[in-house]
């Protein structure tokens, strides 16, 4: 057994130990780069059916509140997970388990024009339009764009956003122009505040996830990084496939536990 596998087995034991004490666990999990591997066409990203079944088993545990928390639109997540799953799309601004929904605000015309211009200049890139953001995907052309060029584009886009509620964010091969008041961090913070007696575990792979990791109270849970972007975490998984293996292992460990008392 490798040291990484040993740490993951240790984490599974910690979780099962807390659940055996009838502690409630909130389980936050990102989608892209965490559960699902990155693909050239974002619309083709999927999670293996076996992993969905394993997650479903975890979500049926009476003490586990499992939430898929992603920047993806809620409609995208609903096509990939069963109706029984709790899904929080667009960084938690739209969910299938609460009635709260933010009022839409139009992206400034100058910003829209700049993004559409980028697609004309880079025809193998594309724009994704969501309710509260526009995303420029450049994974297919990433080799032709230096970090300096990306920073220059971010500056140009930021200049079109004066006096608006939007900001520019750089994630894995995307530039996203998103409302500043929408974030995974604010969603998780609210959830933690409303469930002070829970323990928490969070899985993510990029800086958007690093921000919500910071909302998990110390000594009240664990934060787990997938890949090599996040540098501050309690546990590390090399790739999504390693996390998927851990989910299977955790499911098996919980099934070995004695049934909880009624």
JSON list of C-alpha atoms in Angstrom, two decimals, residues 4 18 20 40 47 50 54 61 68 78 98 103 108 115 123 130 138-139 159 162 197 210 214 219-220 230 242 246 251:
[
{"chain": "A", "resi": 4, "resn": "UNK", "atom": "CA", "xyz": [-1.20, 8.08, -0.32]},
{"chain": "A", "resi": 18, "resn": "UNK", "atom": "CA", "xyz": [-17.37, 9.93, 13.63]},
{"chain": "A", "resi": 20, "resn": "UNK", "atom": "CA", "xyz": [-20.41, 5.61, 14.56]},
{"chain": "A", "resi": 40, "resn": "UNK", "atom": "CA", "xyz": [-11.46, 18.91, -24.35]},
{"chain": "A", "resi": 47, "resn": "UNK", "atom": "CA", "xyz": [-18.76, 10.59, -13.90]},
{"chain": "A", "resi": 50, "resn": "UNK", "atom": "CA", "xyz": [-20.20, 2.96, -10.76]},
{"chain": "A", "resi": 54, "resn": "UNK", "atom": "CA", "xyz": [-21.34, 4.58, -4.80]},
{"chain": "A", "resi": 61, "resn": "UNK", "atom": "CA", "xyz": [-26.80, 7.04, 4.84]},
{"chain": "A", "resi": 68, "resn": "UNK", "atom": "CA", "xyz": [-22.42, 18.20, -5.42]},
{"chain": "A", "resi": 78, "resn": "UNK", "atom": "CA", "xyz": [-29.26, 17.39, -13.30]},
{"chain": "A", "resi": 98, "resn": "UNK", "atom": "CA", "xyz": [-33.77, 25.30, -1.87]},
{"chain": "A", "resi": 103, "resn": "UNK", "atom": "CA", "xyz": [-32.07, 37.86, -9.67]},
{"chain": "A", "resi": 108, "resn": "UNK", "atom": "CA", "xyz": [-22.05, 44.69, -19.62]},
{"chain": "A", "resi": 115, "resn": "UNK", "atom": "CA", "xyz": [-15.61, 37.79, -25.20]},
{"chain": "A", "resi": 123, "resn": "UNK", "atom": "CA", "xyz": [-11.92, 29.82, -33.29]},
{"chain": "A", "resi": 130, "resn": "UNK", "atom": "CA", "xyz": [-24.76, 30.76, -17.62]},
{"chain": "A", "resi": 138, "resn": "UNK", "atom": "CA", "xyz": [-9.58, 27.80, -24.07]},
{"chain": "A", "resi": 139, "resn": "UNK", "atom": "CA", "xyz": [-8.44, 24.24, -23.25]},
{"chain": "A", "resi": 159, "resn": "UNK", "atom": "CA", "xyz": [-11.52, 47.31, -17.80]},
{"chain": "A", "resi": 162, "resn": "UNK", "atom": "CA", "xyz": [-16.22, 49.15, -14.14]},
{"chain": "A", "resi": 197, "resn": "UNK", "atom": "CA", "xyz": [-23.09, 20.50, 15.04]},
{"chain": "A", "resi": 210, "resn": "UNK", "atom": "CA", "xyz": [-9.48, 26.51, -2.11]},
{"chain": "A", "resi": 214, "resn": "UNK", "atom": "CA", "xyz": [-11.26, 27.93, 4.19]},
{"chain": "A", "resi": 219, "resn": "UNK", "atom": "CA", "xyz": [-11.02, 20.48, 14.06]},
{"chain": "A", "resi": 220, "resn": "UNK", "atom": "CA", "xyz": [-14.52, 19.98, 12.64]},
{"chain": "A", "resi": 230, "resn": "UNK", "atom": "CA", "xyz": [-4.35, 23.38, -4.23]},
{"chain": "A", "resi": 242, "resn": "UNK", "atom": "CA", "xyz": [-8.06, 8.18, -7.01]},
{"chain": "A", "resi": 246, "resn": "UNK", "atom": "CA", "xyz": [-11.68, 6.37, -2.20]},
{"chain": "A", "resi": 251, "resn": "UNK", "atom": "CA", "xyz": [-18.82, 2.99, 0.91]}
]
